[in-house]
Short mmCIF file of C-alpha atoms and ligand atoms in Angstrom, two decimals:
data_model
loop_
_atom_site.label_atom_id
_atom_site.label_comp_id
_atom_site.label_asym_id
_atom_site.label_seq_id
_atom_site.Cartn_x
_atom_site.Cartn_y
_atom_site.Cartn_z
CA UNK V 64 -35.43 23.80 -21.28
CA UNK V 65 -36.79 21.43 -18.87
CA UNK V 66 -34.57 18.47 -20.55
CA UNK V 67 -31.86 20.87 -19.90
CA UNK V 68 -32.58 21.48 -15.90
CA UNK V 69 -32.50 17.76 -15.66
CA UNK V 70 -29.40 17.47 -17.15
CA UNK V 71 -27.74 20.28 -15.36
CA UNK V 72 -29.07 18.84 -11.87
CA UNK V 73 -27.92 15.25 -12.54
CA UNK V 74 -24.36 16.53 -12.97
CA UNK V 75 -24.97 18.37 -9.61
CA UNK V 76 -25.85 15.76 -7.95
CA UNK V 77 -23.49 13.50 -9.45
CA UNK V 78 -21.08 15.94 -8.75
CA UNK V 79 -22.35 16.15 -4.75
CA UNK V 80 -22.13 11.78 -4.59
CA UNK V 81 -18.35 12.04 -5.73
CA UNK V 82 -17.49 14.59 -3.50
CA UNK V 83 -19.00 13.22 -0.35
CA UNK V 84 -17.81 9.17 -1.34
CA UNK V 85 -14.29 10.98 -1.51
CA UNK V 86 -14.76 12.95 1.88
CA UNK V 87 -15.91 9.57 3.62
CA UNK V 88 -12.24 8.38 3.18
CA UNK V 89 -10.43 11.45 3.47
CA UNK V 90 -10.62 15.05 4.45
CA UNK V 91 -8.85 16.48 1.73
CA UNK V 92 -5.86 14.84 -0.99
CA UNK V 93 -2.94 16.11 1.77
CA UNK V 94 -4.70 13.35 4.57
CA UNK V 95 -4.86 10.82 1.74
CA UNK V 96 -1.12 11.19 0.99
CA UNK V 97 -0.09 11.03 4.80
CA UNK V 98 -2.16 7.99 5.45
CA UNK V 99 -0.62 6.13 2.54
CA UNK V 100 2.86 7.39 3.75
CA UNK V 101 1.97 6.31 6.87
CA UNK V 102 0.74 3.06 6.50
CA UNK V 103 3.88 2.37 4.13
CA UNK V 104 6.07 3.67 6.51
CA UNK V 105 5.02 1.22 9.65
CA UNK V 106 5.14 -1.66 6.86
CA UNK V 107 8.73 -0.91 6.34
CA UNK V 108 9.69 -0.76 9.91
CA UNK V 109 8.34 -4.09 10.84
CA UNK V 110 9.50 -5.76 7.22
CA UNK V 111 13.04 -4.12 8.49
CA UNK V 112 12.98 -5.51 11.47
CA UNK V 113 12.34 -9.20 10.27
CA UNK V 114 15.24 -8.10 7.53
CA UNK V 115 17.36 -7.73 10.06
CA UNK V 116 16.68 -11.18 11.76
CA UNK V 117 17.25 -12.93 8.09
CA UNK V 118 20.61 -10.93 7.59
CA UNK V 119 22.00 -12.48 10.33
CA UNK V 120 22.02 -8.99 12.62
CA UNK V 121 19.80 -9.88 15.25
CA UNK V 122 19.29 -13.42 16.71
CA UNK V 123 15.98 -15.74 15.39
CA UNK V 124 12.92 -14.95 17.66
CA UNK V 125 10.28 -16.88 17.00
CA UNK V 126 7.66 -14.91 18.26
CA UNK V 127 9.15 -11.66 17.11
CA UNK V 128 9.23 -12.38 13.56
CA UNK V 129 5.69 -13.95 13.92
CA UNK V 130 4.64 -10.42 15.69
CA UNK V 131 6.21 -8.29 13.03
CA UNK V 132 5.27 -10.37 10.04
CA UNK V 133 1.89 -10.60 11.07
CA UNK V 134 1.98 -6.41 11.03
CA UNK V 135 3.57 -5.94 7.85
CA UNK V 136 0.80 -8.55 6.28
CA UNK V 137 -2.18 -6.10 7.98
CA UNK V 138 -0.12 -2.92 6.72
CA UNK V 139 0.12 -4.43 3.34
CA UNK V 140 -3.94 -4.36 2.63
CA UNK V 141 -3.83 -0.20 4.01
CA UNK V 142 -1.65 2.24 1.83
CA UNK V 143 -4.35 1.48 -1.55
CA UNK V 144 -7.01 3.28 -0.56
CA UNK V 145 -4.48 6.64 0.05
CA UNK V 146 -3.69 6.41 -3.60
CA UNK V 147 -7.62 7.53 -4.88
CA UNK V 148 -8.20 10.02 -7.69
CA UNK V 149 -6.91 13.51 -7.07
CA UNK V 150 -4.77 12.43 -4.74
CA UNK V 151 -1.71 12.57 -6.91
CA UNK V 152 1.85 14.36 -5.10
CA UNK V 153 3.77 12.73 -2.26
CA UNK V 154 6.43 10.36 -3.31
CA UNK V 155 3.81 8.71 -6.37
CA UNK V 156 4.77 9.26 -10.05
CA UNK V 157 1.92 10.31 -12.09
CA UNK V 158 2.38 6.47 -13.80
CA UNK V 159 -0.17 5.61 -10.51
CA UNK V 160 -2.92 7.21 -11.86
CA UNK V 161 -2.39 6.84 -15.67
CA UNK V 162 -1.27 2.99 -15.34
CA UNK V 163 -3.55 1.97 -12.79
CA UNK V 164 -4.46 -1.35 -13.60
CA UNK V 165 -0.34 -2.40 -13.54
CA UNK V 166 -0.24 -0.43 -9.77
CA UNK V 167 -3.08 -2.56 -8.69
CA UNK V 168 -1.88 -5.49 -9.70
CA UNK V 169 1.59 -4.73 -7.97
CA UNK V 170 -0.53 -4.17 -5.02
CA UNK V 171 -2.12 -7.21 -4.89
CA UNK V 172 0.95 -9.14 -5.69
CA UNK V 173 2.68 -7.40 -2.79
CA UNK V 174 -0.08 -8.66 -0.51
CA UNK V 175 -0.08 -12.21 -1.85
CA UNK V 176 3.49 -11.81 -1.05
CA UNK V 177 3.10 -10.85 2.46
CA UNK V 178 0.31 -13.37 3.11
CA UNK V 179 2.80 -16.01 2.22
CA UNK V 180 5.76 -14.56 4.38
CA UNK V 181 3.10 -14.39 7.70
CA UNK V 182 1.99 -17.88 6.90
CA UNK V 183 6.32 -18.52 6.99
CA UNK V 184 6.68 -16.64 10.19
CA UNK V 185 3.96 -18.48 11.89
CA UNK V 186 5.18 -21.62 11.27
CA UNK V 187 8.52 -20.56 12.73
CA UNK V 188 10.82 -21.93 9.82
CA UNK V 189 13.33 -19.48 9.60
CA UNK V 190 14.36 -20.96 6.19
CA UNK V 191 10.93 -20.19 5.10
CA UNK V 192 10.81 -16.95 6.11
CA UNK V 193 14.03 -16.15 4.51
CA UNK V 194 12.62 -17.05 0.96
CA UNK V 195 9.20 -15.31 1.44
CA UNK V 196 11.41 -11.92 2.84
CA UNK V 197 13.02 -12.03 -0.37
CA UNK V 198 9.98 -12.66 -2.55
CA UNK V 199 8.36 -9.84 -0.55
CA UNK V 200 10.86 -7.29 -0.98
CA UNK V 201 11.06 -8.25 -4.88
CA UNK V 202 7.44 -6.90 -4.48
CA UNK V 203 8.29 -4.18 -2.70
CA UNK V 204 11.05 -2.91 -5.14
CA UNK V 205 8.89 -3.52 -8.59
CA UNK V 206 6.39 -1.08 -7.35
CA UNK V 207 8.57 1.29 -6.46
CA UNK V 208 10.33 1.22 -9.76
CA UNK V 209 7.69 1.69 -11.97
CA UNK V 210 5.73 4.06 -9.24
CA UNK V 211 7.58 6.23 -6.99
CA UNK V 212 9.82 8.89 -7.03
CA UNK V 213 13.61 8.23 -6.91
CA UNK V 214 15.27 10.34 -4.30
C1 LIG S 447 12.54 -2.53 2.88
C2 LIG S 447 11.84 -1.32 2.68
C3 LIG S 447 11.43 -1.29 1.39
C4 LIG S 447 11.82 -2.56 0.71
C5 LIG S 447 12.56 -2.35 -0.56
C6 LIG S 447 12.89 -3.68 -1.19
O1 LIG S 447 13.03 -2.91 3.91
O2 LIG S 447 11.59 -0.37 3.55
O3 LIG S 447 10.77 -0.35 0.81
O4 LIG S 447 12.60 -3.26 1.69
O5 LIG S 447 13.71 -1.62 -0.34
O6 LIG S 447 13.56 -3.46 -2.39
#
């Protein structure tokens, strides 16, 4: 009986920890899922904006592209901790959750990536940032694949 109460009040309390760890990040899954949307979202714009620089559609800025890739590179360590357990819905495939291990690694390669196109952009070679863009979007699009939702 006793061996039983202790058993029962561990799982409570274990129960209780996961619950409040969980809270500390996010309200409920819904704030998770905008915050990961959102944090992807603002990486986009700015990683857009230096795509359009590369593509020849807006004139080479120095400090513009510096600005911008310096943004995407902060944005890039955010959406991860919007993807936690029972947060699954939004734009994620279920292949987030049950091949975790891949989607982290696609995370971190995606940040290696944009570490190496800020390091580009603040050294003002536009040649360098060219090849970095396009190693960063190949990170982009290989998570996606594998991880979201086509529309
Ligand atoms: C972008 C953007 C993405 C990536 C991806 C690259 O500009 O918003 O999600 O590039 O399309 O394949």
């Amino acid at each position: 009986m006793k061996r039983k109460l202790i058993a029962i009040s561990t799982v409570v309390a274990l129960t209780a920890i996961t619950a409040t760890v969980v809270q500390a990040q996010f309200a409920k899954p819904d704030a998770a899922i905008k915050y990961r949307k959102s944090a992807l979202t603002v990486m986009g714009t700015h990683f857009a904006r230096i795509g359009a620089v590369v593509k020849g559609e807006v004139p080479f800025n120095k400090e513009e592209v510096a600005k911008n890739a310096a943004i995407v590179n902060t944005m890039a360590s955010l959406p991860w901790q919007g993807f936690g357990p029972g947060t699954e819905g939004g734009d994620a495939l279920p292949s987030v959750w049950s091949e975790s291990a891949k989607f982290h690694s696609n995370s971190e390669k995606l940040q290696a990536a944009t570490a190496a196109l800020n390091t580009a952009a603040q050294s003002g070679d536009l040649e360098a940032v060219k090849k970095a863009f396009g190693a960063t979007g190949q990170a982009c699009k290989a998570c996606h694949d594998d991880f979201r939702k086509k529309s």
